[in-house]
CSV table of C-alpha atoms and ligand atoms in Angstrom, one decimal:
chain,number,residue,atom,x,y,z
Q,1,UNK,CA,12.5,-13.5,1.4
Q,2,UNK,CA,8.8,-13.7,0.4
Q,3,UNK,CA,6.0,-11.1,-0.6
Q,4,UNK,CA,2.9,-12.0,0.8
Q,5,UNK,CA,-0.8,-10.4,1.0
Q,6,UNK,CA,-2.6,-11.1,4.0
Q,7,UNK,CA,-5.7,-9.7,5.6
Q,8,UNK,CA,-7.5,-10.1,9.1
Q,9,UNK,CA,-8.8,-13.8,8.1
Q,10,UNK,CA,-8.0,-15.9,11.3
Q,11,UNK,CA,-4.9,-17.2,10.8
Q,12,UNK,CA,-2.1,-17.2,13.0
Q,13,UNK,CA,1.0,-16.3,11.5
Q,14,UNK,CA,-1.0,-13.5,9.6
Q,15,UNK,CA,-2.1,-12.2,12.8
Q,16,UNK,CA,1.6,-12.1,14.0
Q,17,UNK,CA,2.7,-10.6,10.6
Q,18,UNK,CA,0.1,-7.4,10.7
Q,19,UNK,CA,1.3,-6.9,14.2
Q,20,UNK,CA,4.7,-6.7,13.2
Q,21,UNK,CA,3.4,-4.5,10.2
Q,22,UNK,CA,1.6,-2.2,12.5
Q,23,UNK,CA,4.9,-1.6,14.7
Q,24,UNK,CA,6.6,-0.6,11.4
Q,25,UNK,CA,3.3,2.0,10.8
Q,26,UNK,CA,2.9,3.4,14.4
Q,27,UNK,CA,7.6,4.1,13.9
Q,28,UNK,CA,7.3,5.6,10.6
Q,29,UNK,CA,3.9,7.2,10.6
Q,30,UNK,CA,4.5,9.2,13.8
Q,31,UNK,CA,1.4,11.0,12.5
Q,32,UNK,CA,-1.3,8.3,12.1
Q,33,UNK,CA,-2.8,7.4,15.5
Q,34,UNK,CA,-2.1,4.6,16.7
Q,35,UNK,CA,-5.5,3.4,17.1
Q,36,UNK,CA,-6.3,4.2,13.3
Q,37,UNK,CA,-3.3,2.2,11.8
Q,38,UNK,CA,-4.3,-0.7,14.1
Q,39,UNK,CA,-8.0,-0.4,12.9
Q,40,UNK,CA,-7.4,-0.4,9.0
Q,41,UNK,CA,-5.3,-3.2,9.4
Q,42,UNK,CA,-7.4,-5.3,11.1
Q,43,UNK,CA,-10.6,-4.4,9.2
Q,44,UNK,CA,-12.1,-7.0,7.0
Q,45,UNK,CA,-11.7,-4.7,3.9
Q,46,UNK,CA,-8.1,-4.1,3.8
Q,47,UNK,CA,-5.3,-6.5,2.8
Q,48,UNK,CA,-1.7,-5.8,3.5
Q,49,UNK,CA,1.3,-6.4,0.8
Q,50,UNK,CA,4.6,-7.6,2.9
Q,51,UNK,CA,8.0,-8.4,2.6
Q,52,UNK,CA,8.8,-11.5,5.2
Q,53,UNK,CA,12.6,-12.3,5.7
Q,54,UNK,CA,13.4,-15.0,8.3
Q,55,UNK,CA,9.7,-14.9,9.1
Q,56,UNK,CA,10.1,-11.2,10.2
Q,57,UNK,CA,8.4,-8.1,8.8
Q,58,UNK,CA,10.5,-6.0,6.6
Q,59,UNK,CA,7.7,-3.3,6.2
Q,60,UNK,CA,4.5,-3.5,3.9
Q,61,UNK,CA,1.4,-1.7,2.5
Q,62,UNK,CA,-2.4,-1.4,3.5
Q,63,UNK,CA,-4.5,-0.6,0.8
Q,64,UNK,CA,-8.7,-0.9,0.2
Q,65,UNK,CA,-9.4,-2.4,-2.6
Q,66,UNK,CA,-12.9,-1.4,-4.4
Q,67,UNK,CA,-13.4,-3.9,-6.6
Q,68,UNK,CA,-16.1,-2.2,-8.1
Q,69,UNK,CA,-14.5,0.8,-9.0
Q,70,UNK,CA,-11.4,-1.1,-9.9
Q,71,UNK,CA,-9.5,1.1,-8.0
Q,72,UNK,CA,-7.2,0.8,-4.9
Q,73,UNK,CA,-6.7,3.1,-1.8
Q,74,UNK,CA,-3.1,3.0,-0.4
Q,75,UNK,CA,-3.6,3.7,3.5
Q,76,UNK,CA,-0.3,3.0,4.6
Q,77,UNK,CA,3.0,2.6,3.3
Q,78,UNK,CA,6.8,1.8,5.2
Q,79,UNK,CA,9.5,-0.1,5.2
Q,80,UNK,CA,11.5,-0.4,8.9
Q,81,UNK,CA,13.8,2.2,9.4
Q,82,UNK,CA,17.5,-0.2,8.9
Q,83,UNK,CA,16.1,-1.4,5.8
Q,84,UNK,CA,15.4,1.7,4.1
Q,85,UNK,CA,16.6,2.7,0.7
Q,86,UNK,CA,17.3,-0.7,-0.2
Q,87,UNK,CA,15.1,-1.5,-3.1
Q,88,UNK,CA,12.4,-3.4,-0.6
Q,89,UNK,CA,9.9,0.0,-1.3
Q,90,UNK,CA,9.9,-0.7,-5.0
Q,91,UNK,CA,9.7,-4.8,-5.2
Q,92,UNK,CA,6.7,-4.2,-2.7
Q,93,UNK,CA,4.8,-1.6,-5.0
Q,94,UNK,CA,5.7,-3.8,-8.0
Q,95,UNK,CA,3.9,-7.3,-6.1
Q,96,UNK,CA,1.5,-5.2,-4.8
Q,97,UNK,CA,0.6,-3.6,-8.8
Q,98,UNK,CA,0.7,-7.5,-9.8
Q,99,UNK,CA,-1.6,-8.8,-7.2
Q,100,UNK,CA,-4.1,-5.6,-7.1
Q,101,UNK,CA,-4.5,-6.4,-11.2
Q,102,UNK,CA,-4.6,-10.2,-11.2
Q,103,UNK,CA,-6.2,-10.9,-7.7
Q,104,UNK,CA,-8.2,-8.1,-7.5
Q,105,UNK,CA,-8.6,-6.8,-10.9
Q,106,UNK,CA,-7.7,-3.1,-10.6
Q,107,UNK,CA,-6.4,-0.7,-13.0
Q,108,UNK,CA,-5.2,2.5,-10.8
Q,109,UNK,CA,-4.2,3.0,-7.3
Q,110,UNK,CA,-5.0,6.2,-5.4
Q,111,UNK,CA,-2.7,7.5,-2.3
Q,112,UNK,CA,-2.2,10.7,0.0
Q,113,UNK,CA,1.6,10.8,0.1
Q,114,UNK,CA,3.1,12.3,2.6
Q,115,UNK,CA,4.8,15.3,1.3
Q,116,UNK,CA,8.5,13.4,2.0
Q,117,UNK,CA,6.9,10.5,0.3
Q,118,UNK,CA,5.8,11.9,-3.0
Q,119,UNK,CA,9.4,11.0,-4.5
Q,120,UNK,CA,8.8,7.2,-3.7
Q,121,UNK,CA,5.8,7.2,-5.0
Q,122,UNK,CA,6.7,9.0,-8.6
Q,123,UNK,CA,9.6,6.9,-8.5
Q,124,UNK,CA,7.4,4.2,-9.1
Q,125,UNK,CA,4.8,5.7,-11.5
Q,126,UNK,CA,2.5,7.5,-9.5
Q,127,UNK,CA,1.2,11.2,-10.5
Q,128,UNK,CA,-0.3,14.5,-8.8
Q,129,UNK,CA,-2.6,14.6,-12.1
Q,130,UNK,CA,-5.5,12.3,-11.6
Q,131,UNK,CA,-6.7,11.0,-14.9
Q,132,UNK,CA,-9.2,8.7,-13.2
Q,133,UNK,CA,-12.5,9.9,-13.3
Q,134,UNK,CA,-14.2,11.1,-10.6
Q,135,UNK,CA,-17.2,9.4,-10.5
Q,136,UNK,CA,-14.9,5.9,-10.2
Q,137,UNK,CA,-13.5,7.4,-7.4
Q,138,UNK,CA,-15.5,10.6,-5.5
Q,139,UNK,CA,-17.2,9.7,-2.3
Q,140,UNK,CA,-15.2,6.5,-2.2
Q,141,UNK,CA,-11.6,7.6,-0.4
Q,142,UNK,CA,-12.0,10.7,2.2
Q,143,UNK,CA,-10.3,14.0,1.8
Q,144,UNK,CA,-7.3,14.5,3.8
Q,145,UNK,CA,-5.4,17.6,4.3
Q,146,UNK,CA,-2.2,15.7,5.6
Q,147,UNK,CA,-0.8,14.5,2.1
Q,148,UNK,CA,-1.0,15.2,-1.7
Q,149,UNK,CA,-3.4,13.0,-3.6
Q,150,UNK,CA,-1.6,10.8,-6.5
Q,151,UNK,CA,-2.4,8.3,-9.0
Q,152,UNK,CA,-1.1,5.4,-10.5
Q,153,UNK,CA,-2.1,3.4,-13.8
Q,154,UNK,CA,-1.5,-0.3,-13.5
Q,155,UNK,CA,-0.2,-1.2,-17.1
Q,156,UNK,CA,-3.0,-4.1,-17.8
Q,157,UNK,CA,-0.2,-7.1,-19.1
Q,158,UNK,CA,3.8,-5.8,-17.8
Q,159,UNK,CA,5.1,-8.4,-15.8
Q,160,UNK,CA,5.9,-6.3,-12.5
Q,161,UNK,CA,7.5,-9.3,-10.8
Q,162,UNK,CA,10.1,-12.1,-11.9
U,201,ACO,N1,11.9,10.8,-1.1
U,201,ACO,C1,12.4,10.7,-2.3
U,201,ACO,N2,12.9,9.5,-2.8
U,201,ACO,C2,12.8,8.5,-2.1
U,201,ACO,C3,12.3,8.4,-0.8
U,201,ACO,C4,11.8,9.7,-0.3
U,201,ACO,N3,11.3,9.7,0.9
U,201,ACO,N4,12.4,7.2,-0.3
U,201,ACO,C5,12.9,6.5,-1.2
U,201,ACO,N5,13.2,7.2,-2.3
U,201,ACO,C6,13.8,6.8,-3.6
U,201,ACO,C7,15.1,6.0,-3.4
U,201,ACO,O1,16.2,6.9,-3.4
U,201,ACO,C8,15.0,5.2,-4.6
U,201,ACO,O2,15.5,5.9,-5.8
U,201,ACO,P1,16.4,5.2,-6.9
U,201,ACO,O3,15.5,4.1,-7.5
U,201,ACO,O4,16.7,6.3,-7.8
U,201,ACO,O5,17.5,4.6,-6.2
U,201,ACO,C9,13.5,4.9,-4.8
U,201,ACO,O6,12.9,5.9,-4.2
U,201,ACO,C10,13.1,3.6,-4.2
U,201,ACO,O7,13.8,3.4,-3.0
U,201,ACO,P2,13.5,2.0,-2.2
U,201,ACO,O8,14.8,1.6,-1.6
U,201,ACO,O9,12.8,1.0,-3.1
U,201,ACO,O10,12.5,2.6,-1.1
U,201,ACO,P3,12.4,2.1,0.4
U,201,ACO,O11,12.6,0.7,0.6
U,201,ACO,O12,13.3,3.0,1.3
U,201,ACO,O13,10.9,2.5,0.7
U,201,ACO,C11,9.6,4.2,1.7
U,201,ACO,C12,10.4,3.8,0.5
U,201,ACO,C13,8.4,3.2,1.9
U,201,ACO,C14,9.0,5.6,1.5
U,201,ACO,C15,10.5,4.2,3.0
U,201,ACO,O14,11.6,5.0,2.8
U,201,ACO,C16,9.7,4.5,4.3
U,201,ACO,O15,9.2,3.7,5.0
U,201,ACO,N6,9.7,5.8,4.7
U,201,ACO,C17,9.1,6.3,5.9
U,201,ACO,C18,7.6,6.1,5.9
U,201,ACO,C19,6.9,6.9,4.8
U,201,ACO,O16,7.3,8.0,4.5
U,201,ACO,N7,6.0,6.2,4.2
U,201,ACO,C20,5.1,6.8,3.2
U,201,ACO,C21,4.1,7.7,3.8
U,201,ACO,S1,2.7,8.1,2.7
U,201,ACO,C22,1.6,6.8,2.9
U,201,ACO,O17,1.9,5.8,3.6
U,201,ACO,C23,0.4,6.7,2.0
């Protein structure tokens, strides 16, 4: 079992890994178009957060990272439908908090949960009260009627990972 982060750079068996990421989106996002999940994940600007067993996807999240804001945008967020409720949803968010703070130096993630979503994501620290200033964040993410903004602090020296 591995927790990797991977973006659109090239390489092979990342290429085959955000495939098998975006058939785990396009299942459990029955929402998201298609042609939307397939285009964050392949843009340049996104990097996805996935759990590999036996080199097959377990699920995984997209997020933008803006460095200069030192802030992250959670696009998308799923783990396939057999392995649900199994922990994998929390180790992810917990390499994906250590990598956003030592890779990419951010301190908070934003996300629009899905309304059947927000208990994963308080479940792992994240609020409907956004402390984060605006200015770090307005004009940056897009408003979107289809989820509930939340936040999330990233604590700046907790080891999130063993
Ligand atoms: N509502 C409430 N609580 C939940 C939910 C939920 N939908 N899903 C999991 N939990 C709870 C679990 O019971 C568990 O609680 P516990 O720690 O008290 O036992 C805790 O959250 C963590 O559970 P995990 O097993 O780590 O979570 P899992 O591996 O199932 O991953 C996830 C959670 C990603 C939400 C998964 O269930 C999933 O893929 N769901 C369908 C897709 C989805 O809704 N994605 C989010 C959409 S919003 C977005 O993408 C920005």
């Amino acid at each position: 079992l591995k927790f990797v982060c991977v973006s659109n750079d090239n390489n092979d068996e990342h290429m085959v890994w955000l495939i098998g990421l975006k058939n785990i989106f396009a299942r459990q996002l029955p929402n998201m178009p298609k042609e939307y999940i397939v285009r964050l994940l392949m843009d340049r600007n996104h990097k996805s957060m996935m759990v590999v067993r036996r080199n097959l996807v377990v699920g995984g999240i997209t997020y933008r990272p803006y460095s200069s804001q030192k802030f992250g945008e959670i696009a998308f967020c799923a783990i396939t439908a057999d392995e649900q409720v199994k922990g994998y949803g929390t180790r992810l968010m917990n390499y994906l908090k250590q990598h956003a703070r030592d890779v990419d130096g951010l301190t908070h993630f934003l996300t629009y949960a899905d309304n059947n979503a927000v208990g994963y994501f308080a479940k792992q620290g994240f609020t409907k009260e956004i402390y984060l200033e605006k200015e770090r964040w307005h004009g940056y993410i897009k408003d979107y009627d289809g989820g509930i903004l939340m936040e999330c602090r990233i604590d700046p020296k907790l080891p999130y990972t063993d």
